[in-house]
Amino acid sequence: MYPLRRNRRLRTNESIRSLVRETIISPQDFIVPLFIVEGNNVKEEIASMPGYFRYSLDLLEKEVRELWNLGLRSVLLFVKVPDNLKDNAGTEALNKDGLMQRAVKMVKNVAPEMVVMTDVALDPYSSYGHDGVVAEGKILNDDTTAILAEMALSHAKAGADFVAPSDMMDGRIFEIRTLLEDEGFHETGIMSYSAKYASAFYGPFRDALDSAPGFGDKKTYQMDPSNREEAIRETLMDIDEGADIVMVKPGLCYLDIVREIKNAVNVPVAVYQVSGEYAMIKAAAEKGWLDHDAVILEQLTAIKRAGASMIASYFAKDAVKLIS
Ligand code: PBG
């Protein structure tokens, strides 16, 4: 009872505060999303993501070395596909010499111990910009999961450590796990985007990959932001189907979900701090309205405190430099 118990004693100075600190972010917590394009010597800044770039493979090599030297140990690869290679079924996604497949090999070659995760979804390859095959204005579930399984297998063959399905079709984890097992890829893991919401925070990412849906929206497959119980159901199903790591996405607006899922499951929980979250901080900092570095560390710490075992973040490099 006060004054015998004074909470401020434990906040007296930085040494005491660091002794009692409950959440500490470190380089190993991060997954670094990387945007990759065809070409040579390409490093293009994404307009709605200042300070973030698309790289051609030659320049990506340098970037990967830098990430490794900073202590970052995991990357998540996304490719921007030229329009002439897009079709309804995302055929290019299965090309064994496609950009993604070459990127996986390159990263493994440059940094063999780097955990390489690949995005498994049709939208960058789809002429409709949807995460599934389209027929009569609808997104077909089972036709899509069959393709996603082949796509995951192709990434596994290229050397991916984890495939990361970000599409939200039903049953895709089961389809992917089954095919990987059948083909002998027992060690290839699955990080499932289990509770992925139909969020307006993905806008800048769709600019980065030119992958905005050509019609409608993604609400028939991504989750309604109003729902909490559904996130638990989605996540438990993905674990049953064979997911090694589950994910909540986006981050900041969904930290209640992160904590619920953390309490409900016993597999690692990843959180994706998405492109719109990055853009908001950049824009406010550009205007001088927020302290960029302090806000980044505060948000990342909050995500970890909520229950994230790992965080996919466009701020990974910034954060690592700030905490080192
Ligand atoms: C698509 C995909 C999206 C993101 C990752 N994979 C966008 C979407 O669902 O439209 C968003 C990531 C971000 O905004 O940073 N499969």
mmCIF file of C-alpha atoms and ligand atoms in Angstrom:
data_model
loop_
_atom_site.group_PDB
_atom_site.id
_atom_site.type_symbol
_atom_site.label_atom_id
_atom_site.label_comp_id
_atom_site.label_asym_id
_atom_site.label_seq_id
_atom_site.Cartn_x
_atom_site.Cartn_y
_atom_site.Cartn_z
ATOM 1 C CA MET A 1 0.000 0.000 0.000
ATOM 2 C CA TYR A 2 1.143 3.540 -0.776
ATOM 3 C CA PRO A 3 3.592 4.977 0.338
ATOM 4 C CA LEU A 4 5.287 1.627 1.080
ATOM 5 C CA ARG A 5 4.786 0.636 -2.527
ATOM 6 C CA ARG A 6 5.899 3.327 -4.929
ATOM 7 C CA ASN A 7 5.955 2.198 -8.556
ATOM 8 C CA ARG A 8 8.231 5.041 -9.573
ATOM 9 C CA ARG A 9 11.153 3.392 -7.732
ATOM 10 C CA LEU A 10 11.502 1.017 -10.654
ATOM 11 C CA ARG A 11 11.638 3.916 -13.107
ATOM 12 C CA THR A 12 14.311 5.974 -11.334
ATOM 13 C CA ASN A 13 16.976 5.748 -14.032
ATOM 14 C CA GLU A 14 17.730 3.942 -17.281
ATOM 15 C CA SER A 15 19.756 1.216 -15.572
ATOM 16 C CA ILE A 16 16.868 0.263 -13.306
ATOM 17 C CA ARG A 17 14.380 0.587 -16.155
ATOM 18 C CA SER A 18 16.445 -1.733 -18.306
ATOM 19 C CA LEU A 19 16.651 -4.239 -15.430
ATOM 20 C CA VAL A 20 12.882 -4.517 -15.177
ATOM 21 C CA ARG A 21 12.082 -4.137 -18.891
ATOM 22 C CA GLU A 22 9.641 -6.828 -19.999
ATOM 23 C CA THR A 23 9.913 -6.548 -23.772
ATOM 24 C CA ILE A 24 13.101 -6.111 -25.762
ATOM 25 C CA ILE A 25 13.246 -6.077 -29.553
ATOM 26 C CA SER A 26 16.309 -7.516 -31.224
ATOM 27 C CA PRO A 27 17.504 -8.149 -34.795
ATOM 28 C CA GLN A 28 16.422 -11.805 -34.690
ATOM 29 C CA ASP A 29 12.805 -10.710 -34.228
ATOM 30 C CA PHE A 30 12.507 -9.356 -37.735
ATOM 31 C CA ILE A 31 11.446 -10.618 -41.113
ATOM 32 C CA VAL A 32 12.464 -8.183 -43.851
ATOM 33 C CA PRO A 33 10.005 -7.876 -46.754
ATOM 34 C CA LEU A 34 11.811 -7.393 -50.078
ATOM 35 C CA PHE A 35 10.311 -6.218 -53.382
ATOM 36 C CA ILE A 36 12.001 -7.586 -56.469
ATOM 37 C CA VAL A 37 11.793 -6.567 -60.141
ATOM 38 C CA GLU A 38 13.291 -7.817 -63.388
ATOM 39 C CA GLY A 39 16.221 -5.938 -64.880
ATOM 40 C CA ASN A 40 19.697 -4.802 -64.063
ATOM 41 C CA ASN A 41 20.868 -2.078 -61.760
ATOM 42 C CA VAL A 42 17.292 -1.202 -60.776
ATOM 43 C CA LYS A 43 16.609 0.413 -57.416
ATOM 44 C CA GLU A 44 13.256 2.196 -57.607
ATOM 45 C CA GLU A 45 11.752 4.029 -54.680
ATOM 46 C CA ILE A 46 8.090 3.204 -54.082
ATOM 47 C CA ALA A 47 6.177 6.482 -54.205
ATOM 48 C CA SER A 48 3.892 5.739 -51.272
ATOM 49 C CA MET A 49 6.708 4.091 -49.276
ATOM 50 C CA PRO A 50 9.499 6.689 -49.105
ATOM 51 C CA GLY A 51 12.854 5.090 -48.317
ATOM 52 C CA TYR A 52 11.685 1.660 -49.507
ATOM 53 C CA PHE A 53 12.723 0.218 -52.843
ATOM 54 C CA ARG A 54 12.177 -2.400 -55.494
ATOM 55 C CA TYR A 55 15.422 -4.074 -56.443
ATOM 56 C CA SER A 56 16.604 -6.022 -59.435
ATOM 57 C CA LEU A 57 18.434 -9.204 -58.469
ATOM 58 C CA ASP A 58 21.942 -7.777 -58.937
ATOM 59 C CA LEU A 59 21.294 -4.937 -56.489
ATOM 60 C CA LEU A 60 19.270 -7.147 -54.186
ATOM 61 C CA GLU A 61 22.395 -9.196 -53.650
ATOM 62 C CA LYS A 62 24.133 -6.216 -52.073
ATOM 63 C CA GLU A 63 21.068 -5.458 -49.962
ATOM 64 C CA VAL A 64 20.910 -9.030 -48.664
ATOM 65 C CA ARG A 65 24.577 -8.912 -47.634
ATOM 66 C CA GLU A 66 23.900 -5.686 -45.779
ATOM 67 C CA LEU A 67 20.892 -7.190 -43.981
ATOM 68 C CA TRP A 68 22.943 -10.193 -42.949
ATOM 69 C CA ASN A 69 25.743 -7.967 -41.639
ATOM 70 C CA LEU A 70 23.226 -5.982 -39.603
ATOM 71 C CA GLY A 71 22.161 -9.205 -37.868
ATOM 72 C CA LEU A 72 18.900 -9.672 -39.739
ATOM 73 C CA ARG A 73 18.223 -13.348 -40.329
ATOM 74 C CA SER A 74 15.013 -13.612 -42.294
ATOM 75 C CA VAL A 75 13.604 -12.185 -45.509
ATOM 76 C CA LEU A 76 10.181 -12.399 -47.124
ATOM 77 C CA LEU A 77 10.264 -12.159 -50.900
ATOM 78 C CA PHE A 78 7.695 -10.478 -53.159
ATOM 79 C CA VAL A 79 7.999 -10.044 -56.909
ATOM 80 C CA LYS A 80 6.590 -7.450 -59.251
ATOM 81 C CA VAL A 81 5.433 -9.196 -62.391
ATOM 82 C CA PRO A 82 5.326 -7.438 -65.785
ATOM 83 C CA ASP A 83 1.775 -7.048 -67.191
ATOM 84 C CA ASN A 84 2.486 -9.242 -70.210
ATOM 85 C CA LEU A 85 3.168 -12.216 -67.921
ATOM 86 C CA LYS A 86 -0.075 -11.871 -65.962
ATOM 87 C CA ASP A 87 -3.108 -14.067 -66.586
ATOM 88 C CA ASN A 88 -6.145 -15.342 -64.704
ATOM 89 C CA ALA A 89 -4.475 -18.518 -63.427
ATOM 90 C CA GLY A 90 -1.176 -16.862 -62.509
ATOM 91 C CA THR A 91 0.682 -19.252 -64.807
ATOM 92 C CA GLU A 92 3.977 -17.391 -64.429
ATOM 93 C CA ALA A 93 3.979 -18.193 -60.700
ATOM 94 C CA LEU A 94 4.857 -21.794 -61.562
ATOM 95 C CA ASN A 95 7.742 -20.932 -63.879
ATOM 96 C CA LYS A 96 10.736 -22.694 -62.398
ATOM 97 C CA ASP A 97 12.961 -19.952 -63.802
ATOM 98 C CA GLY A 98 10.618 -17.163 -62.764
ATOM 99 C CA LEU A 99 11.795 -14.104 -60.861
ATOM 100 C CA MET A 100 10.784 -15.508 -57.461
ATOM 101 C CA GLN A 101 12.493 -18.830 -58.060
ATOM 102 C CA ARG A 102 15.696 -17.064 -59.191
ATOM 103 C CA ALA A 103 15.509 -14.696 -56.220
ATOM 104 C CA VAL A 104 15.323 -17.560 -53.727
ATOM 105 C CA LYS A 105 18.410 -19.171 -55.249
ATOM 106 C CA MET A 106 20.300 -15.887 -55.254
ATOM 107 C CA VAL A 107 19.604 -15.156 -51.577
ATOM 108 C CA LYS A 108 20.508 -18.699 -50.537
ATOM 109 C CA ASN A 109 23.701 -18.379 -52.528
ATOM 110 C CA VAL A 110 24.693 -15.055 -50.971
ATOM 111 C CA ALA A 111 23.592 -15.852 -47.418
ATOM 112 C CA PRO A 112 23.022 -19.603 -47.003
ATOM 113 C CA GLU A 113 21.891 -19.241 -43.384
ATOM 114 C CA MET A 114 19.367 -16.513 -44.127
ATOM 115 C CA VAL A 115 15.820 -17.785 -43.604
ATOM 116 C CA VAL A 116 14.137 -17.308 -46.952
ATOM 117 C CA MET A 117 10.361 -16.990 -46.951
ATOM 118 C CA THR A 118 8.322 -16.575 -50.100
ATOM 119 C CA ASP A 119 4.965 -14.972 -50.675
ATOM 120 C CA VAL A 120 2.516 -17.534 -52.018
ATOM 121 C CA ALA A 121 -0.470 -15.774 -53.605
ATOM 122 C CA LEU A 122 -1.696 -15.152 -57.106
ATOM 123 C CA ASP A 123 -2.334 -11.411 -56.965
ATOM 124 C CA PRO A 124 1.004 -10.185 -58.354
ATOM 125 C CA TYR A 125 0.591 -12.696 -61.207
ATOM 126 C CA SER A 126 -3.140 -12.238 -61.759
ATOM 127 C CA SER A 127 -4.492 -10.165 -64.637
ATOM 128 C CA TYR A 128 -7.373 -9.363 -62.257
ATOM 129 C CA GLY A 129 -5.153 -8.444 -59.308
ATOM 130 C CA HIS A 130 -6.961 -11.006 -57.165
ATOM 131 C CA ASP A 131 -5.511 -13.709 -54.942
ATOM 132 C CA GLY A 132 -7.450 -16.385 -56.766
ATOM 133 C CA VAL A 133 -8.724 -17.588 -60.087
ATOM 134 C CA VAL A 134 -11.664 -15.492 -61.261
ATOM 135 C CA ALA A 135 -14.812 -16.791 -62.948
ATOM 136 C CA GLU A 136 -17.915 -14.701 -63.506
ATOM 137 C CA GLY A 137 -16.770 -12.104 -61.037
ATOM 138 C CA LYS A 138 -16.150 -14.657 -58.281
ATOM 139 C CA ILE A 139 -12.915 -15.882 -56.753
ATOM 140 C CA LEU A 140 -12.793 -19.678 -57.020
ATOM 141 C CA ASN A 141 -11.490 -21.328 -53.884
ATOM 142 C CA ASP A 142 -10.483 -24.876 -54.769
ATOM 143 C CA ASP A 143 -9.102 -24.102 -58.220
ATOM 144 C CA THR A 144 -6.904 -21.545 -56.506
ATOM 145 C CA THR A 145 -5.588 -23.750 -53.709
ATOM 146 C CA ALA A 146 -4.466 -26.360 -56.239
ATOM 147 C CA ILE A 147 -2.348 -23.692 -57.967
ATOM 148 C CA LEU A 148 -1.051 -22.321 -54.666
ATOM 149 C CA ALA A 149 0.180 -25.788 -53.704
ATOM 150 C CA GLU A 150 2.105 -26.051 -56.992
ATOM 151 C CA MET A 151 3.468 -22.553 -56.443
ATOM 152 C CA ALA A 152 4.638 -23.452 -52.940
ATOM 153 C CA LEU A 153 6.276 -26.615 -54.266
ATOM 154 C CA SER A 154 8.092 -24.611 -56.905
ATOM 155 C CA HIS A 155 9.428 -22.241 -54.212
ATOM 156 C CA ALA A 156 10.478 -25.200 -52.074
ATOM 157 C CA LYS A 157 12.344 -26.679 -55.040
ATOM 158 C CA ALA A 158 14.135 -23.358 -55.511
ATOM 159 C CA GLY A 159 15.293 -23.594 -51.889
ATOM 160 C CA ALA A 160 12.800 -21.586 -49.817
ATOM 161 C CA ASP A 161 12.871 -22.380 -46.108
ATOM 162 C CA PHE A 162 9.291 -21.232 -45.563
ATOM 163 C CA VAL A 163 6.426 -20.628 -47.921
ATOM 164 C CA ALA A 164 4.045 -17.917 -46.763
ATOM 165 C CA PRO A 165 0.538 -18.145 -48.227
ATOM 166 C CA SER A 166 -1.044 -14.692 -47.995
ATOM 167 C CA ASP A 167 -4.218 -15.380 -49.949
ATOM 168 C CA MET A 168 -6.828 -16.483 -47.352
ATOM 169 C CA MET A 169 -8.432 -19.241 -49.470
ATOM 170 C CA ASP A 170 -9.942 -22.027 -47.368
ATOM 171 C CA GLY A 171 -7.917 -25.209 -47.097
ATOM 172 C CA ARG A 172 -4.772 -23.914 -48.743
ATOM 173 C CA ILE A 173 -2.517 -24.881 -45.858
ATOM 174 C CA PHE A 174 -3.717 -28.486 -46.094
ATOM 175 C CA GLU A 175 -3.227 -28.542 -49.867
ATOM 176 C CA ILE A 176 0.243 -27.059 -49.613
ATOM 177 C CA ARG A 177 1.375 -29.266 -46.716
ATOM 178 C CA THR A 178 0.094 -32.400 -48.431
ATOM 179 C CA LEU A 179 1.869 -31.682 -51.687
ATOM 180 C CA LEU A 180 5.118 -30.728 -49.939
ATOM 181 C CA GLU A 181 5.018 -34.000 -47.971
ATOM 182 C CA ASP A 182 4.182 -36.046 -51.065
ATOM 183 C CA GLU A 183 7.129 -34.526 -52.871
ATOM 184 C CA GLY A 184 9.570 -35.051 -49.997
ATOM 185 C CA PHE A 185 9.843 -31.446 -48.806
ATOM 186 C CA HIS A 186 9.348 -32.375 -45.166
ATOM 187 C CA GLU A 187 11.603 -29.595 -43.931
ATOM 188 C CA THR A 188 9.995 -26.742 -45.818
ATOM 189 C CA GLY A 189 7.915 -24.780 -43.327
ATOM 190 C CA ILE A 190 4.669 -22.907 -43.746
ATOM 191 C CA MET A 191 4.106 -19.466 -42.297
ATOM 192 C CA SER A 192 0.409 -18.919 -42.791
ATOM 193 C CA TYR A 193 -1.228 -15.536 -43.009
ATOM 194 C CA SER A 194 -3.960 -16.982 -40.800
ATOM 195 C CA ALA A 195 -5.796 -13.904 -39.607
ATOM 196 C CA LYS A 196 -5.433 -11.536 -42.504
ATOM 197 C CA TYR A 197 -7.956 -8.737 -42.536
ATOM 198 C CA ALA A 198 -9.441 -6.950 -45.543
ATOM 199 C CA SER A 199 -7.562 -3.801 -44.643
ATOM 200 C CA ALA A 200 -7.196 -0.380 -46.226
ATOM 201 C CA PHE A 201 -3.625 -0.367 -44.932
ATOM 202 C CA TYR A 202 -2.370 -2.462 -47.883
ATOM 203 C CA GLY A 203 -2.609 0.410 -50.362
ATOM 204 C CA PRO A 204 1.100 1.258 -50.647
ATOM 205 C CA PHE A 205 2.011 -2.439 -51.051
ATOM 206 C CA ARG A 206 -0.330 -2.666 -54.034
ATOM 207 C CA ASP A 207 1.487 0.342 -55.515
ATOM 208 C CA ALA A 208 4.785 -1.429 -54.919
ATOM 209 C CA LEU A 209 3.732 -4.547 -56.808
ATOM 210 C CA ASP A 210 1.135 -3.017 -59.116
ATOM 211 C CA SER A 211 -1.279 -5.594 -57.708
ATOM 212 C CA ALA A 212 -4.445 -3.687 -56.856
ATOM 213 C CA PRO A 213 -7.625 -5.657 -57.645
ATOM 214 C CA GLY A 214 -9.002 -4.743 -61.064
ATOM 215 C CA PHE A 215 -12.599 -5.122 -59.885
ATOM 216 C CA GLY A 216 -14.310 -5.352 -56.525
ATOM 217 C CA ASP A 217 -12.395 -5.880 -53.323
ATOM 218 C CA LYS A 218 -10.913 -8.753 -51.301
ATOM 219 C CA LYS A 219 -13.701 -9.018 -48.744
ATOM 220 C CA THR A 220 -14.885 -12.466 -49.856
ATOM 221 C CA TYR A 221 -11.578 -13.953 -48.764
ATOM 222 C CA GLN A 222 -9.825 -11.584 -46.368
ATOM 223 C CA MET A 223 -11.411 -11.126 -42.941
ATOM 224 C CA ASP A 224 -13.846 -8.477 -41.794
ATOM 225 C CA PRO A 225 -12.012 -6.071 -39.439
ATOM 226 C CA SER A 226 -15.012 -6.292 -37.111
ATOM 227 C CA ASN A 227 -14.344 -9.914 -36.213
ATOM 228 C CA ARG A 228 -12.358 -11.413 -33.373
ATOM 229 C CA GLU A 229 -13.636 -14.953 -32.865
ATOM 230 C CA GLU A 230 -13.250 -15.660 -36.537
ATOM 231 C CA ALA A 231 -9.528 -14.914 -36.225
ATOM 232 C CA ILE A 232 -9.157 -17.656 -33.643
ATOM 233 C CA ARG A 233 -11.104 -20.092 -35.827
ATOM 234 C CA GLU A 234 -9.008 -19.296 -38.906
ATOM 235 C CA THR A 235 -5.804 -19.654 -36.940
ATOM 236 C CA LEU A 236 -6.674 -22.938 -35.230
ATOM 237 C CA MET A 237 -7.706 -24.403 -38.589
ATOM 238 C CA ASP A 238 -4.421 -23.388 -40.188
ATOM 239 C CA ILE A 239 -2.510 -25.046 -37.362
ATOM 240 C CA ASP A 240 -4.555 -28.243 -37.811
ATOM 241 C CA GLU A 241 -3.836 -28.125 -41.512
ATOM 242 C CA GLY A 242 -0.089 -27.913 -40.901
ATOM 243 C CA ALA A 243 0.990 -24.296 -40.410
ATOM 244 C CA ASP A 244 4.265 -23.988 -38.470
ATOM 245 C CA ILE A 245 3.933 -20.258 -37.877
ATOM 246 C CA VAL A 246 0.692 -18.287 -37.895
ATOM 247 C CA MET A 247 0.304 -14.611 -38.602
ATOM 248 C CA VAL A 248 -1.880 -11.653 -37.769
ATOM 249 C CA LYS A 249 -1.981 -8.844 -40.293
ATOM 250 C CA PRO A 250 -1.995 -5.803 -40.154
ATOM 251 C CA GLY A 251 -0.255 -5.004 -36.862
ATOM 252 C CA LEU A 252 -1.154 -1.927 -34.917
ATOM 253 C CA CYS A 253 -4.942 -1.969 -35.289
ATOM 254 C CA TYR A 254 -5.066 -5.679 -34.480
ATOM 255 C CA LEU A 255 -2.968 -6.064 -31.338
ATOM 256 C CA ASP A 256 -5.986 -7.325 -29.405
ATOM 257 C CA ILE A 257 -6.174 -10.177 -31.918
ATOM 258 C CA VAL A 258 -2.454 -10.824 -31.555
ATOM 259 C CA ARG A 259 -2.807 -11.262 -27.806
ATOM 260 C CA GLU A 260 -5.867 -13.495 -28.090
ATOM 261 C CA ILE A 261 -4.139 -15.711 -30.598
ATOM 262 C CA LYS A 262 -0.933 -15.774 -28.598
ATOM 263 C CA ASN A 263 -2.964 -17.053 -25.633
ATOM 264 C CA ALA A 264 -4.904 -19.562 -27.732
ATOM 265 C CA VAL A 265 -2.108 -21.322 -29.626
ATOM 266 C CA ASN A 266 1.267 -22.899 -28.954
ATOM 267 C CA VAL A 267 3.009 -22.175 -32.227
ATOM 268 C CA PRO A 268 4.975 -18.981 -32.968
ATOM 269 C CA VAL A 269 2.863 -15.971 -33.884
ATOM 270 C CA ALA A 270 4.113 -13.542 -36.510
ATOM 271 C CA VAL A 271 2.761 -10.044 -37.010
ATOM 272 C CA TYR A 272 2.984 -8.056 -40.248
ATOM 273 C CA GLN A 273 3.374 -4.335 -39.744
ATOM 274 C CA VAL A 274 2.063 -3.478 -43.191
ATOM 275 C CA SER A 275 2.812 -0.897 -45.853
ATOM 276 C CA GLY A 276 0.128 1.568 -44.743
ATOM 277 C CA GLU A 277 1.517 1.542 -41.231
ATOM 278 C CA TYR A 278 4.928 2.339 -42.690
ATOM 279 C CA ALA A 279 3.517 5.094 -44.879
ATOM 280 C CA MET A 280 1.682 6.783 -42.013
ATOM 281 C CA ILE A 281 4.810 7.085 -39.915
ATOM 282 C CA LYS A 282 6.867 8.300 -42.882
ATOM 283 C CA ALA A 283 4.290 10.935 -43.811
ATOM 284 C CA ALA A 284 3.887 12.272 -40.294
ATOM 285 C CA ALA A 285 7.654 12.335 -39.782
ATOM 286 C CA GLU A 286 8.177 14.143 -43.094
ATOM 287 C CA LYS A 287 5.861 16.866 -41.857
ATOM 288 C CA GLY A 288 7.775 17.037 -38.610
ATOM 289 C CA TRP A 289 4.715 15.964 -36.659
ATOM 290 C CA LEU A 290 6.126 12.772 -35.127
ATOM 291 C CA ASP A 291 9.547 11.610 -34.011
ATOM 292 C CA HIS A 292 10.234 8.926 -36.646
ATOM 293 C CA ASP A 293 12.749 6.834 -34.731
ATOM 294 C CA ALA A 294 10.949 6.926 -31.401
ATOM 295 C CA VAL A 295 7.611 6.040 -32.973
ATOM 296 C CA ILE A 296 9.099 3.095 -34.872
ATOM 297 C CA LEU A 297 10.619 1.610 -31.741
ATOM 298 C CA GLU A 298 7.463 2.221 -29.737
ATOM 299 C CA GLN A 299 5.245 0.513 -32.312
ATOM 300 C CA LEU A 300 7.550 -2.457 -32.801
ATOM 301 C CA THR A 301 7.861 -2.904 -29.048
ATOM 302 C CA ALA A 302 4.077 -2.760 -28.712
ATOM 303 C CA ILE A 303 3.689 -5.443 -31.382
ATOM 304 C CA LYS A 304 6.131 -7.714 -29.576
ATOM 305 C CA ARG A 305 4.547 -6.981 -26.188
ATOM 306 C CA ALA A 306 1.160 -7.977 -27.624
ATOM 307 C CA GLY A 307 2.552 -11.438 -28.333
ATOM 308 C CA ALA A 308 4.482 -11.427 -31.595
ATOM 309 C CA SER A 309 7.351 -13.892 -31.774
ATOM 310 C CA MET A 310 8.487 -12.213 -34.967
ATOM 311 C CA ILE A 311 7.595 -9.105 -36.927
ATOM 312 C CA ALA A 312 7.576 -8.569 -40.661
ATOM 313 C CA SER A 313 8.413 -4.893 -40.944
ATOM 314 C CA TYR A 314 9.642 -2.372 -43.487
ATOM 315 C CA PHE A 315 11.371 -0.704 -40.543
ATOM 316 C CA ALA A 316 13.536 -3.742 -39.748
ATOM 317 C CA LYS A 317 16.761 -2.106 -40.921
ATOM 318 C CA ASP A 318 15.990 1.190 -39.192
ATOM 319 C CA ALA A 319 15.099 -0.594 -35.997
ATOM 320 C CA VAL A 320 18.230 -2.710 -35.945
ATOM 321 C CA LYS A 321 20.416 0.351 -36.464
ATOM 322 C CA LEU A 322 18.570 2.176 -33.696
ATOM 323 C CA ILE A 323 18.871 -0.595 -31.134
ATOM 324 C CA SER A 324 22.477 -1.562 -31.835
HETATM 325 C C1 PBG B 1 -1.297 -10.134 -51.218
HETATM 326 C C2 PBG B 1 -0.545 -9.465 -50.134
HETATM 327 C C3 PBG B 1 -0.825 -8.183 -49.661
HETATM 328 C C4 PBG B 1 0.119 -7.898 -48.689
HETATM 329 C C5 PBG B 1 0.955 -9.003 -48.567
HETATM 330 N N1 PBG B 1 0.528 -9.975 -49.472
HETATM 331 C C6 PBG B 1 -1.840 -7.199 -50.091
HETATM 332 C C7 PBG B 1 -3.218 -7.629 -50.308
HETATM 333 O O1 PBG B 1 -3.691 -8.589 -49.714
HETATM 334 O O2 PBG B 1 -3.844 -6.985 -51.138
HETATM 335 C C8 PBG B 1 0.164 -6.589 -47.956
HETATM 336 C C9 PBG B 1 1.417 -6.214 -47.278
HETATM 337 C C10 PBG B 1 1.520 -4.779 -46.936
HETATM 338 O O3 PBG B 1 0.589 -3.972 -47.090
HETATM 339 O O4 PBG B 1 2.611 -4.410 -46.481
HETATM 340 N N2 PBG B 1 -1.353 -11.483 -51.254
#
